[in-house]
Coordinates of C-alpha atoms and ligand atoms in Angstrom, one line a residue:
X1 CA 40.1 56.7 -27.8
X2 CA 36.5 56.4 -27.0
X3 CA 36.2 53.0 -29.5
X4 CA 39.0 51.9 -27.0
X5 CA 37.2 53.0 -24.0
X6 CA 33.6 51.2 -24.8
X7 CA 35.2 47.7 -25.8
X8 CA 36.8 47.6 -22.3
X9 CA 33.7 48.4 -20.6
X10 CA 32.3 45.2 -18.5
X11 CA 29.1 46.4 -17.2
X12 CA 25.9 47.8 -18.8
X13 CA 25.8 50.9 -16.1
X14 CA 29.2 52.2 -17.4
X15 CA 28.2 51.3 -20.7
X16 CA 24.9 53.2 -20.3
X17 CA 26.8 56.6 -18.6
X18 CA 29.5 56.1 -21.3
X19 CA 26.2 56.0 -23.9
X20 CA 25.3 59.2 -22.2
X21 CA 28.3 60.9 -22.5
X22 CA 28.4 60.4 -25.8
X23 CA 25.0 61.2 -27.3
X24 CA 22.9 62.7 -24.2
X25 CA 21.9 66.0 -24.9
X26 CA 25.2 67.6 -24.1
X27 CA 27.4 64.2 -25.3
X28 CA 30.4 64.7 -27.3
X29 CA 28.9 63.5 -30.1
X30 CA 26.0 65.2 -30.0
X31 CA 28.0 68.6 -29.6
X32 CA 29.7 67.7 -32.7
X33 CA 26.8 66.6 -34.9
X34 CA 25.2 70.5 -34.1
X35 CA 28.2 72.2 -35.1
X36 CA 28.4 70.2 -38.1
X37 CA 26.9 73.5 -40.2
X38 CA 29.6 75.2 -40.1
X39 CA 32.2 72.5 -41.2
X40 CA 33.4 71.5 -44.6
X41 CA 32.4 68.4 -46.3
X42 CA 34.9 66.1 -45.9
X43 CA 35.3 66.6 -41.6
X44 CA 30.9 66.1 -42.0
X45 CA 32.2 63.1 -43.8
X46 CA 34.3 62.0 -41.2
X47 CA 31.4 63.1 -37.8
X48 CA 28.8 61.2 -39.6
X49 CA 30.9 58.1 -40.3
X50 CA 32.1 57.9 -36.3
X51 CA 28.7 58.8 -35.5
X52 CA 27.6 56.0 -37.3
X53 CA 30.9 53.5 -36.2
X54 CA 30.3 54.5 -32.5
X55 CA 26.8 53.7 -32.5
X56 CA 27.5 50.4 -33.6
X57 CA 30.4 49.7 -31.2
X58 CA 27.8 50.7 -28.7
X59 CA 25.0 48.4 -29.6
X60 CA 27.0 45.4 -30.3
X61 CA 29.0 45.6 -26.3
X62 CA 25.4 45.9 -25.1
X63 CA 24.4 42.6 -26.9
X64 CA 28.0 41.5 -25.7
X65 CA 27.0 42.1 -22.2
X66 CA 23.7 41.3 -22.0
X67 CA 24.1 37.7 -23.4
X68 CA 27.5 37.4 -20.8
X69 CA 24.8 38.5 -17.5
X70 CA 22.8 36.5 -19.0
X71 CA 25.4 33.0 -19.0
X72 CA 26.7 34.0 -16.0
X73 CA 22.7 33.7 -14.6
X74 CA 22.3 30.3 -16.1
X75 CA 25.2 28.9 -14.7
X76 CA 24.3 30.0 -11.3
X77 CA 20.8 28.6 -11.7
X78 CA 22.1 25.1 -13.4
X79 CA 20.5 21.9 -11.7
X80 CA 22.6 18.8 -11.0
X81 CA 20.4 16.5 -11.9
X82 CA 22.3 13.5 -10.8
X83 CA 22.3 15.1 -6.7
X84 CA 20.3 12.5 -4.7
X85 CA 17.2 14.5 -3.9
X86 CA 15.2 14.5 -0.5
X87 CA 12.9 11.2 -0.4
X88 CA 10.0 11.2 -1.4
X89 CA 7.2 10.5 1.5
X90 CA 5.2 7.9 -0.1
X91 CA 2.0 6.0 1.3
X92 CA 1.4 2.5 0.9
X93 CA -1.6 0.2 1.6
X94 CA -1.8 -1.2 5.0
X95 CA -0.7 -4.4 5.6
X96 CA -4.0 -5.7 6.8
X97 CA -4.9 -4.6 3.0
X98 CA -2.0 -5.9 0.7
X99 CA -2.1 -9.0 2.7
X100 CA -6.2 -9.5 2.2
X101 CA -5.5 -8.7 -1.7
X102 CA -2.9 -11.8 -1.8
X103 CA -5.0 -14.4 0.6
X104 CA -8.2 -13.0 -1.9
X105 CA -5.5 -14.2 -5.2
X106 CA -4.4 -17.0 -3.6
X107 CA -7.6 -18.5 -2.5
X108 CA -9.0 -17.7 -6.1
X109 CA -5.8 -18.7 -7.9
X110 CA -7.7 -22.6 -5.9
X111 CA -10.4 -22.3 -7.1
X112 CA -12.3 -20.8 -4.3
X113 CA -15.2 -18.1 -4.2
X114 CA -15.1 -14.6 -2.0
X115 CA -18.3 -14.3 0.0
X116 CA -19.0 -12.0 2.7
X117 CA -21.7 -12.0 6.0
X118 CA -23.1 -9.1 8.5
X119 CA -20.8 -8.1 10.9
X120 CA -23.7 -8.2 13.5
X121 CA -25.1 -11.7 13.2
X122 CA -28.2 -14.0 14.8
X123 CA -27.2 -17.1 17.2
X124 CA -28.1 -19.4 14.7
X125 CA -25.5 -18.3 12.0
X126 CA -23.0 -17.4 14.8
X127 CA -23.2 -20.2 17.1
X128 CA -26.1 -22.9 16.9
X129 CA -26.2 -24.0 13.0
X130 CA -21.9 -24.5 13.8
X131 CA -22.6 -27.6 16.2
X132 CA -22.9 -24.8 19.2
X133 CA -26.5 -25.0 20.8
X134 CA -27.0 -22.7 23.6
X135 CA -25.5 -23.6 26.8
X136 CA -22.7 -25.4 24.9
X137 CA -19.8 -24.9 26.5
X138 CA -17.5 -24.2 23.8
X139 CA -19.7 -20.5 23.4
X140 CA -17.6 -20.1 26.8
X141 CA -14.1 -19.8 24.7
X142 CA -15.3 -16.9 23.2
X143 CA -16.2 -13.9 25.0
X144 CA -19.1 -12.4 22.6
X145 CA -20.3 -9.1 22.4
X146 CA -24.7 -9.6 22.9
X147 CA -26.9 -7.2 21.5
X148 CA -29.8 -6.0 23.1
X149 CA -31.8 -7.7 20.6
X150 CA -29.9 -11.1 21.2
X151 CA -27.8 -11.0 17.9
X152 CA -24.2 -11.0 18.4
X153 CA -20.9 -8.6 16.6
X154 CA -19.8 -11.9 15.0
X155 CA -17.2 -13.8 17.1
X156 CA -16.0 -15.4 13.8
X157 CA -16.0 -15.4 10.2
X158 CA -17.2 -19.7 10.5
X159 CA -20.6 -18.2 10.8
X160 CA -20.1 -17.4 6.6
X161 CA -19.9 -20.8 5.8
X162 CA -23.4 -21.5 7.2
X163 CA -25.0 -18.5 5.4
X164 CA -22.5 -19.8 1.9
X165 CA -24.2 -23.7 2.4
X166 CA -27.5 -22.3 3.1
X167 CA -27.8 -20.2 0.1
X168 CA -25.8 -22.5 -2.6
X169 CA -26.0 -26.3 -0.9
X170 CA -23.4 -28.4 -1.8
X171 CA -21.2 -28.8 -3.6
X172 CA -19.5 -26.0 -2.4
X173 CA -16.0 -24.2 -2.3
X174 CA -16.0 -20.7 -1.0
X175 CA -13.5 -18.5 1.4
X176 CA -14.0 -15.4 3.6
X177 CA -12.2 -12.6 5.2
X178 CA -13.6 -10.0 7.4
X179 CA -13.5 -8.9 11.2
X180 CA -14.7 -10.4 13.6
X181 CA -15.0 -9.3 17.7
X182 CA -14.7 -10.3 21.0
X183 CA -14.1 -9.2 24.4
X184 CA -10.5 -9.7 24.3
X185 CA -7.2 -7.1 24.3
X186 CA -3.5 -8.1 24.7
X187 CA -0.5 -8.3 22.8
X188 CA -1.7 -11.1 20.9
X189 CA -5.4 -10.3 21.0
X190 CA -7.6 -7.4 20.0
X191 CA -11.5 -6.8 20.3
X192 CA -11.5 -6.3 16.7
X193 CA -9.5 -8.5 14.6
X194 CA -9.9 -10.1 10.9
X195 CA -10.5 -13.6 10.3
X196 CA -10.0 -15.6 7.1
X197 CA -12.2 -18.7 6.5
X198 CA -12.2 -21.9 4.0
X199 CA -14.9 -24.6 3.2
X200 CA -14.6 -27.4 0.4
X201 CA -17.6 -29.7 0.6
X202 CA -18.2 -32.5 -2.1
X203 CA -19.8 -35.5 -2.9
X204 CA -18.8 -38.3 -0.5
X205 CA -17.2 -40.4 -3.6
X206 CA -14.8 -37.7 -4.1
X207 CA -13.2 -38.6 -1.0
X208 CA -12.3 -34.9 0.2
X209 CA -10.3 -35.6 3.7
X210 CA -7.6 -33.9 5.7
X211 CA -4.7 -34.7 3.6
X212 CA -6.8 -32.7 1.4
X213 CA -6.6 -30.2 3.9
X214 CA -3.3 -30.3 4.6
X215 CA -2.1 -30.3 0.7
X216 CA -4.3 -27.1 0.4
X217 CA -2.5 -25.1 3.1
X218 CA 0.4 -26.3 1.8
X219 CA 0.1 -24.5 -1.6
X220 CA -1.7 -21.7 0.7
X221 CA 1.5 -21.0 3.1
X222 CA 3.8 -21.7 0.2
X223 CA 1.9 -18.7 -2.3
X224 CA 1.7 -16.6 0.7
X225 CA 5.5 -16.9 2.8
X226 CA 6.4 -17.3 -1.1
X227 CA 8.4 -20.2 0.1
X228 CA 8.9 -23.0 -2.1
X229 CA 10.0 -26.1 1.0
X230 CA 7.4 -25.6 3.5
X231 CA 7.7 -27.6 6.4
X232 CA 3.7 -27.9 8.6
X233 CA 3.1 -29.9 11.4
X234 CA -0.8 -30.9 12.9
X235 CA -1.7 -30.9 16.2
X236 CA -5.0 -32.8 17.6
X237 CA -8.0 -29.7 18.3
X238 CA -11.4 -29.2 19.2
X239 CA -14.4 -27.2 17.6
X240 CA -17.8 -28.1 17.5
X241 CA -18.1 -27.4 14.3
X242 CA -15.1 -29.8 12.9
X243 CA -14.4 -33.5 13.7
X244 CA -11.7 -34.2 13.9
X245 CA -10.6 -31.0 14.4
X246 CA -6.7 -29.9 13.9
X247 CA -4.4 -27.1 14.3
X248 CA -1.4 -26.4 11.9
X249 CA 1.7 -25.3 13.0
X250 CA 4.5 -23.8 10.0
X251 CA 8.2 -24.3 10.6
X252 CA 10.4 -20.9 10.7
X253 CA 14.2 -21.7 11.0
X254 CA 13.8 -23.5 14.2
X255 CA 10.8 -22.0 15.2
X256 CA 7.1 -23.9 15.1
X257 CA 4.3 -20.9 14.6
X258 CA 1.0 -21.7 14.7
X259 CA -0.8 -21.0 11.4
X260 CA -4.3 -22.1 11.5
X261 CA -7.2 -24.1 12.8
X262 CA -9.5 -26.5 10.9
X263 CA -11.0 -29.8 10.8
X264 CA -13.6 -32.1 8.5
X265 CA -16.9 -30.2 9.0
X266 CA -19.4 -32.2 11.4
X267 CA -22.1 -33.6 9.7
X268 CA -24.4 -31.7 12.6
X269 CA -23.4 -28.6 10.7
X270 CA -23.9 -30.1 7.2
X271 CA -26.9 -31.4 8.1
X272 CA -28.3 -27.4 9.9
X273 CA -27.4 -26.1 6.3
X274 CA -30.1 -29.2 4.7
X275 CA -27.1 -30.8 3.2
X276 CA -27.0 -34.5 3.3
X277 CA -24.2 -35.8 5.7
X278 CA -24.5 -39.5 4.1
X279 CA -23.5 -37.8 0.3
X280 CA -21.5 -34.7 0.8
X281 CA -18.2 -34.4 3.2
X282 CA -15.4 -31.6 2.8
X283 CA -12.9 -29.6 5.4
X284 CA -12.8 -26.3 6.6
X285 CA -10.2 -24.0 8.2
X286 CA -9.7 -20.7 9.5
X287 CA -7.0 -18.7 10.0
X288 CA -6.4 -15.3 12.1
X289 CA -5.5 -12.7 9.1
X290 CA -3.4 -10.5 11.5
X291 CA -1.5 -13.3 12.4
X292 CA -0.9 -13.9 8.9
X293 CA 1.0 -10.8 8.7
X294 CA 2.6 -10.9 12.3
X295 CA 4.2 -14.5 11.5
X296 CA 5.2 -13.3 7.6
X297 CA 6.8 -10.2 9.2
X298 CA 7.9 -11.5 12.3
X299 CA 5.8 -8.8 14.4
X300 CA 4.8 -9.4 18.0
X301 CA 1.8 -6.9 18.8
X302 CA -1.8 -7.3 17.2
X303 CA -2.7 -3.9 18.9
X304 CA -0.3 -2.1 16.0
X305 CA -2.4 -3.0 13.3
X306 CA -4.8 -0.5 14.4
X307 CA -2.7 2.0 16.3
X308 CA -2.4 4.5 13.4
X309 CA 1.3 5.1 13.7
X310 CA 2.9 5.9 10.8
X311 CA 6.6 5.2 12.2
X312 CA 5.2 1.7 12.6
X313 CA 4.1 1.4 9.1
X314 CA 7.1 3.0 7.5
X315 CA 9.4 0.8 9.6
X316 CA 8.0 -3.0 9.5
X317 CA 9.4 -3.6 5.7
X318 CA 5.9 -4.2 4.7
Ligands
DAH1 N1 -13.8 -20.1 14.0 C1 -12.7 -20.7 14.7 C2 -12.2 -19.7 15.8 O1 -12.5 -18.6 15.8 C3 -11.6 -21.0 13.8 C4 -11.9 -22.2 13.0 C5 -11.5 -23.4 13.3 C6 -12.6 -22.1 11.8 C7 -11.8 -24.5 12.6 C8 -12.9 -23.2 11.0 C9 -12.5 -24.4 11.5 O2 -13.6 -23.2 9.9 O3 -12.7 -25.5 10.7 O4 -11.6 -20.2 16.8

């Protein structure tokens, strides 16, 4: 029985050569609806009502197999959503950068103002307003880059703190990060490298001194290592530009790492900047910024700050 046949049928080509045997131009059915003429009523009857039943067993198997391809598609194509996909090859900021943007909070969180000063400075703001006359010998420690013209690629970020004093006097309470350069390139030095600097100058009758200092990197090293007992030692120094001068070491497990270098700023400096030595008094510090990062991550080479490799960046847990 042809109903038999097309409800058994499981693909649309057999359907469709089925369809064609059927009603094509020499289909069974077609062959019986032209000899219809000469038939009695009743057997018209009974071609036009199969005619009728057999197109409709044809069109609904077609829906039938067109919506089973296309279920059988969509379960091939069907994505597991919860399959751990390929990660996803993200950038971040260099450290050098998230590290500025917390020392830039922290500093602010105290109170203190970002300024900034040319790269390429004169002497005076570089070396002889900052207790360093020429000839000193202390210019000796750091092995400056000289312009043609005399100025200097800034040997370090102190040379801000004259330019802050000169242009807002005292009282005063301002920080700085930026790069500074000498002729320098090992493990633990590079001819570029960034340098973060601190001045807090009041009225004498304040009483700013170096437990004032001390208490301030305190809050500084606690903020920044986000460590809530930290342990800092001083060590005796010397810069012209301080006096007394100090460096401060940070305790990690059993491990002393120096942090920083600072000191009470000399009244020579106070007084290059027209500030009154007898009224005002205050600290100031200065720390390397790489360092920072080196001693917070426990990293070993300054030179991979600015090597550019990626495996590096991906790899230091920054
Ligand atoms: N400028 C100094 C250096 O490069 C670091 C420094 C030491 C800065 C003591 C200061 C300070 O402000 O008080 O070696």
């Amino acid at each position: 029985m042809l109903q038999e046949k097309i409800k058994n049928i499981k693909s649309l080509q057999e359907l469709q050569e089925l369809y064609t045997a059927t009603f094509g131009k020499n289909g069974t059915m077609t062959q019986k609806l032209k000899s219809m003429a000469t038939l009695s009523n009743e057997e018209r009857a009974s071609i036009n009502a199969e005619n009728t039943e057999l197109r409709q067993l044809f069109k609904d198997k077609q829906t039938d197999l067109e919506n089973a391809a296309l279920n059988a598609k969509l379960a091939g194509e069907y994505i597991d959503v919860t399959l751990d996909s390929e990660p996803e090859n993200r950038g971040t900021l260099h450290p050098l950068t998230q590290s500025y943007k917390e020392v830039v909070d922290i500093f602010e969180s105290l109170g203190y103002t970002l300024m900034t000063g040319p790269e390429i400075e004169d002497d005076w703001h570089n070396f002889t307003a900052l207790n360093m006359p020429a000839y000193h010998p202390a210019r000796d420690m750091q092995d400056t880059f000289f312009l043609p013209n005399g100025n200097v690629m800034r040997t370090q970020t102190s040379a801000v703190q004259i330019r802050a004093m000169e242009k807002l006097g005292a009282p005063i309470k301002m920080f700085s990060v930026g790069q500074c350069y000498r002729r320098e390139l090992d493990a633990t030095h590079s001819a570029m490298f960034g340098q973060i600097e601190g001045l807090h100058i009041d009225t004498v009758d304040k009483g700013i001194n170096l437990s004032d200092l001390l208490a301030t990197m305190r809050t500084f090293a606690s903020k920044f290592f986000e460590k809530d007992d930290v342990e800092l030692r001083i060590r005796p120094s010397y810069f012209p530009f301080t006096e007394p001068s100090i460096e401060i070491d940070m305790k990690f497990g059993d491990k002393w790492m120096e942090l920083l270098c600072g000191g009470m700023v000399h009244p020579n400096v106070l007084k290059n900047c027209n500030i009154d030595p007898n009224k005002y008094q205050g600290f100031a510090f200065g720390f390397g910024w790489a360092r920072l990062v080196m001693v917070k991550y426990g990293l070993n080479d300054i030179r991979a700050f600015t090597d550019s490799d990626v495996r590096w960046l991906k790899n230091s847990g920054f």
